[in-house]
Amino acid sequence: MNYTEPQYETKSAFVAIVGKPNVGKSSLLNALVGEKVAIVSNKPQTTRTRITGVLTKDDTQFVFIDTPGLHKPHTKLSEYMNQQVTDSVADVDVAVLVVEPMGEIHKAEQDLIASFKTQRIPAILAINKIDTVSAKEKLMSRILAFSQAYDFEAIVPISALRGDAVDELLGELAKFAAPSPFFFDADTLTDQPERVIVAEIVREKLLRSLREEIPHGTAVAVERMKEREGGGILDIEVQIYCEKDSHKGMIIGKGGEMLKKVGSQAREDIERFLGCKVNLKCWVKVREDWRNRENIIRSFGYN
């Protein structure tokens, strides 16, 4: 009996977006997809887990995997985050290494390049934040350094924040799309459940509002999402976890002002994402040293 290879009229490409912390990986994912599916802040290690963004353009579907920034682990949570990067790079059609436009090649970037070589993964270099560079010779020096470190399929200077050259990057990625069925419905933007997106939106507002050391010790869990009788309003209850009583006080703020600010900002984004009116209630609890307690880490969905 002869086996006939199936013929597909569509194509797909799985793309891992990797790099060290705070280089703009999540901003790039959002720019590629055209919608906000990953939270963004100016603090490193904002992304804790793999987030899938989906873009279906004509006959091609791109499945983007945004990963945490590769960094030196100091907690069990950090070890989990680094494992997410390793797992994501292992089985994709192409990787995008996102780097900043100036400086030396970072140890995390060297490690990622080494993994490309070991696993023989084609990679594209995306030099982000080019809108922050006035001296073009510094950018050229950066391009030369990375060109000598690895034989990238393409090098594309971009600004994820402004959307500059994102279409050019997408064109380079399209070269790695192979004939296959679509893995997601054509109108899908992400594989993340609504509860996860809601929790991440709240965590983003915490990251943007609080001091440097506190956000890394916070986690957010959605305890309840239920549409109110008669429809029109979605009641959401969220639990914010931190590691110290002093942090709890800072999250709540004087007279509850900080928690109100975080809740108000989060509610606006959640309503925009879900397309309905939201009644959001937030509480704060202490779970000491939770980032080193594997059972608690798993309970927050970091499996």
Coordinates of C-alpha atoms in Angstrom, one line a residue:
M1 CA 0.0 0.0 0.0
N2 CA 1.5 3.3 -1.0
Y3 CA 1.5 6.2 1.5
T4 CA 0.8 9.6 0.0
E5 CA 2.1 12.6 1.9
P6 CA -0.9 14.9 2.7
Q7 CA -1.1 18.1 0.7
Y8 CA -1.8 21.3 2.7
E9 CA -2.9 24.7 1.4
T10 CA -1.8 26.3 4.7
K11 CA 1.6 26.7 6.4
S12 CA 2.7 27.2 10.0
A13 CA 5.9 28.2 11.9
F14 CA 6.6 27.8 15.6
V15 CA 8.9 30.6 16.8
A16 CA 10.6 30.9 20.2
I17 CA 11.3 34.5 21.3
V18 CA 14.3 34.4 23.7
G19 CA 16.9 36.7 25.3
K20 CA 18.1 38.1 28.6
P21 CA 15.7 39.9 30.9
N22 CA 14.3 43.3 30.0
V23 CA 15.2 43.4 26.3
G24 CA 11.6 43.7 25.1
K25 CA 10.6 40.1 24.3
S26 CA 7.0 40.6 25.5
S27 CA 6.7 43.9 23.7
L28 CA 7.8 42.2 20.5
L29 CA 5.3 39.4 21.0
N30 CA 2.5 42.0 21.3
A31 CA 3.7 43.9 18.3
L32 CA 3.9 40.7 16.2
V33 CA 0.4 39.5 17.2
G34 CA -1.1 43.0 17.0
E35 CA -2.7 42.7 20.4
K36 CA -1.5 42.8 24.0
V37 CA -1.3 39.1 25.1
A38 CA 1.8 39.4 27.3
I39 CA 2.3 41.9 30.2
V40 CA 5.1 44.5 29.9
S41 CA 7.0 46.5 32.5
N42 CA 10.5 48.0 32.8
K43 CA 11.5 45.5 35.5
P44 CA 13.5 42.4 34.5
Q45 CA 11.9 38.9 34.7
T46 CA 8.4 40.2 34.1
T47 CA 7.5 37.1 32.2
R48 CA 7.5 34.0 34.4
T49 CA 6.2 31.3 32.0
R50 CA 5.9 30.5 28.4
I51 CA 3.1 32.6 26.7
T52 CA 1.9 31.6 23.3
G53 CA 0.8 34.3 20.9
V54 CA -0.8 33.4 17.6
L55 CA -0.9 35.3 14.3
T56 CA -2.7 34.0 11.3
K57 CA -1.9 35.9 8.1
D58 CA -3.4 34.7 4.9
D59 CA -2.3 31.1 4.5
T60 CA 0.3 31.2 7.2
Q61 CA 0.0 30.7 11.0
F62 CA 2.7 31.9 13.3
V63 CA 2.8 30.4 16.8
F64 CA 5.1 32.6 18.9
I65 CA 6.4 31.4 22.3
D66 CA 7.4 34.3 24.6
T67 CA 9.8 33.1 27.3
P68 CA 11.2 34.4 30.6
G69 CA 14.6 36.1 30.4
L70 CA 17.5 33.7 30.9
H71 CA 19.2 34.7 34.1
K72 CA 21.2 33.3 37.0
P73 CA 18.7 31.5 39.2
H74 CA 18.4 32.4 42.9
T75 CA 15.1 30.7 43.8
K76 CA 13.1 27.6 42.8
L77 CA 10.9 29.9 40.8
S78 CA 14.0 31.2 38.9
E79 CA 15.0 27.6 38.1
Y80 CA 11.5 27.0 36.7
M81 CA 11.7 30.1 34.6
N82 CA 15.0 29.1 33.1
Q83 CA 13.7 25.7 32.3
Q84 CA 10.9 27.3 30.4
V85 CA 13.5 28.9 28.1
T86 CA 15.3 25.6 27.6
D87 CA 12.1 23.7 26.8
S88 CA 10.8 26.3 24.4
V89 CA 14.0 26.4 22.3
A90 CA 14.1 22.6 22.0
D91 CA 11.3 22.1 19.5
V92 CA 10.7 25.1 17.3
D93 CA 11.2 25.9 13.6
V94 CA 13.2 29.1 14.3
A95 CA 14.3 31.2 17.3
V96 CA 14.4 35.0 17.6
L97 CA 17.2 36.2 19.8
V98 CA 16.2 39.7 21.1
V99 CA 19.0 41.9 22.2
E100 CA 19.6 45.5 23.0
P101 CA 21.5 47.8 20.6
M102 CA 24.5 48.5 22.7
G103 CA 26.9 46.8 25.1
E104 CA 28.9 43.6 25.2
I105 CA 27.4 40.1 24.5
H106 CA 25.8 39.1 27.8
K107 CA 26.5 35.7 29.4
A108 CA 22.8 34.7 29.0
E109 CA 23.1 35.6 25.2
Q110 CA 26.2 33.5 24.9
D111 CA 24.4 30.5 26.6
L112 CA 21.5 30.9 24.2
I113 CA 23.8 31.0 21.1
A114 CA 25.5 27.9 22.5
S115 CA 22.1 26.1 22.6
F116 CA 21.4 27.2 19.0
K117 CA 24.6 25.5 18.0
T118 CA 24.1 22.4 20.0
Q119 CA 20.5 21.9 18.8
R120 CA 21.2 23.2 15.3
I121 CA 18.3 25.7 15.5
P122 CA 18.1 28.4 12.9
A123 CA 18.0 31.8 14.6
I124 CA 17.2 35.4 13.6
L125 CA 18.8 38.3 15.6
A126 CA 16.4 41.1 16.4
I127 CA 18.2 44.1 17.7
N128 CA 15.5 45.9 19.6
K129 CA 15.2 49.5 20.9
I130 CA 17.0 51.1 17.9
D131 CA 15.0 54.2 18.5
T132 CA 17.2 54.8 21.6
V133 CA 20.4 54.8 19.6
S134 CA 21.7 58.0 18.0
A135 CA 25.2 56.8 17.1
K136 CA 24.8 54.3 14.3
E137 CA 28.4 53.1 14.5
K138 CA 27.6 51.6 17.9
L139 CA 24.7 49.6 16.3
M140 CA 27.0 48.5 13.5
S141 CA 29.6 47.3 16.1
R142 CA 26.8 45.3 17.9
I143 CA 25.8 43.7 14.6
L144 CA 29.4 42.8 13.8
A145 CA 29.9 41.2 17.3
F146 CA 26.9 39.0 17.0
S147 CA 27.7 38.1 13.4
Q148 CA 31.0 36.7 14.5
A149 CA 29.4 34.8 17.4
Y150 CA 26.8 32.9 15.3
D151 CA 25.7 32.5 11.7
F152 CA 22.2 34.1 12.1
E153 CA 19.7 33.6 9.2
A154 CA 19.0 37.3 9.3
I155 CA 19.7 40.4 11.5
V156 CA 16.9 42.8 11.8
P157 CA 17.1 46.1 13.8
I158 CA 13.7 46.8 15.2
S159 CA 11.7 48.9 17.7
A160 CA 9.0 46.7 19.2
L161 CA 7.6 49.7 21.1
R162 CA 7.1 51.7 17.9
G163 CA 6.5 48.8 15.6
D164 CA 9.5 49.7 13.4
A165 CA 10.6 46.9 11.0
V166 CA 8.3 44.3 12.7
D167 CA 6.8 43.5 9.3
E168 CA 10.4 42.9 8.0
L169 CA 11.0 40.5 10.8
L170 CA 7.8 38.7 10.1
G171 CA 8.8 38.4 6.5
E172 CA 12.1 36.7 7.6
L173 CA 10.1 34.3 9.9
A174 CA 7.7 33.4 7.1
K175 CA 10.6 31.7 5.3
F176 CA 10.6 29.0 8.0
A177 CA 6.8 28.2 7.7
A178 CA 6.2 24.7 6.5
P179 CA 3.1 23.1 4.9
S180 CA 0.8 22.0 7.6
P181 CA -2.7 22.5 9.0
F182 CA -3.4 25.4 11.3
F183 CA -2.9 24.5 15.0
F184 CA -5.3 27.2 16.2
D185 CA -8.5 28.8 14.9
A186 CA -7.7 31.7 12.6
D187 CA -9.0 34.3 15.1
T188 CA -7.0 32.9 18.1
L189 CA -4.6 35.4 19.7
T190 CA -3.3 33.3 22.6
D191 CA -3.6 29.9 24.2
Q192 CA -3.7 31.5 27.7
P193 CA -7.1 31.0 29.6
E194 CA -8.9 34.2 30.5
R195 CA -8.1 33.6 34.2
V196 CA -4.4 33.6 33.5
I197 CA -4.6 36.8 31.4
V198 CA -6.6 38.5 34.2
A199 CA -4.0 37.5 36.8
E200 CA -1.2 38.6 34.6
I201 CA -2.8 42.0 34.1
V202 CA -3.1 42.6 37.8
R203 CA 0.6 41.5 38.3
E204 CA 1.7 44.0 35.5
K205 CA 0.1 46.8 37.5
L206 CA 1.9 45.7 40.6
L207 CA 5.2 45.6 38.7
R208 CA 4.6 49.1 37.4
S209 CA 3.5 50.6 40.7
L210 CA 5.7 49.1 43.4
R211 CA 9.4 49.3 44.4
E212 CA 12.0 47.1 42.7
E213 CA 12.3 44.3 45.3
I214 CA 8.6 43.8 46.0
P215 CA 7.1 42.7 42.6
H216 CA 9.4 39.7 42.3
G217 CA 7.9 38.4 45.5
T218 CA 4.3 38.7 44.4
A219 CA 2.0 36.2 42.7
V220 CA -1.6 36.7 41.6
A221 CA -4.4 34.1 41.5
V222 CA -7.9 34.5 40.3
E223 CA -10.2 33.0 42.9
R224 CA -13.5 33.7 41.2
M225 CA -14.9 34.8 37.9
K226 CA -18.7 34.8 37.5
E227 CA -21.1 36.8 35.4
R228 CA -23.7 38.6 37.5
E229 CA -27.3 37.5 37.1
G230 CA -28.9 39.6 34.4
G231 CA -25.6 39.8 32.6
G232 CA -23.6 42.8 31.7
I233 CA -21.1 42.7 34.7
L234 CA -18.4 40.1 35.4
D235 CA -17.5 39.8 39.1
I236 CA -13.8 38.9 39.6
E237 CA -12.1 38.2 42.9
V238 CA -8.2 38.2 42.9
Q239 CA -5.8 37.1 45.6
I240 CA -2.4 38.8 45.6
Y241 CA 0.3 36.9 47.5
C242 CA 3.5 38.4 48.8
E243 CA 6.4 37.1 51.0
K244 CA 6.5 39.6 53.9
D245 CA 4.0 41.5 56.2
S246 CA 5.9 44.7 55.4
H247 CA 5.4 44.0 51.7
K248 CA 1.7 43.5 52.3
G249 CA 1.5 46.9 53.9
M250 CA 3.2 48.5 50.9
I251 CA 0.9 46.7 48.4
I252 CA -2.2 47.9 50.3
G253 CA -0.7 51.4 50.8
K254 CA -1.8 54.2 53.2
G255 CA -5.6 54.1 53.5
G256 CA -5.6 51.3 50.8
E257 CA -4.6 53.8 48.1
M258 CA -2.0 51.6 46.4
L259 CA -4.3 48.6 46.1
K260 CA -7.1 50.9 44.8
K261 CA -4.7 52.3 42.2
V262 CA -3.6 48.8 41.1
G263 CA -7.2 47.5 41.0
S264 CA -8.4 50.5 39.0
Q265 CA -5.7 50.3 36.4
A266 CA -6.1 46.5 36.1
R267 CA -9.9 46.8 35.8
E268 CA -9.6 49.1 32.8
D269 CA -7.3 46.7 30.9
I270 CA -9.4 43.6 31.9
E271 CA -12.5 45.3 30.6
R272 CA -10.7 46.1 27.3
F273 CA -9.5 42.5 27.0
L274 CA -12.8 40.8 27.9
G275 CA -15.1 43.3 26.2
C276 CA -17.4 43.7 29.2
K277 CA -17.9 45.6 32.4
V278 CA -15.9 44.2 35.4
N279 CA -16.3 44.5 39.1
L280 CA -12.8 43.6 40.4
K281 CA -12.0 42.9 44.1
C282 CA -8.4 42.4 45.2
W283 CA -7.1 41.0 48.5
V284 CA -3.5 40.5 49.8
K285 CA -2.1 37.5 51.7
V286 CA 1.4 36.7 52.9
R287 CA 3.1 33.4 51.9
E288 CA 6.6 33.5 53.3
D289 CA 9.4 32.5 50.9
W290 CA 6.9 31.1 48.4
R291 CA 9.4 31.3 45.5
N292 CA 11.4 28.5 47.2
R293 CA 8.4 26.3 48.1
E294 CA 7.7 24.0 45.2
N295 CA 4.1 23.1 46.3
I296 CA 3.1 26.7 46.4
I297 CA 4.9 27.5 43.1
R298 CA 2.9 24.7 41.4
S299 CA -0.4 25.9 43.0
F300 CA 0.2 29.3 41.3
G301 CA 0.3 27.5 37.9
Y302 CA 4.1 27.4 37.5
N303 CA 4.2 23.6 36.7

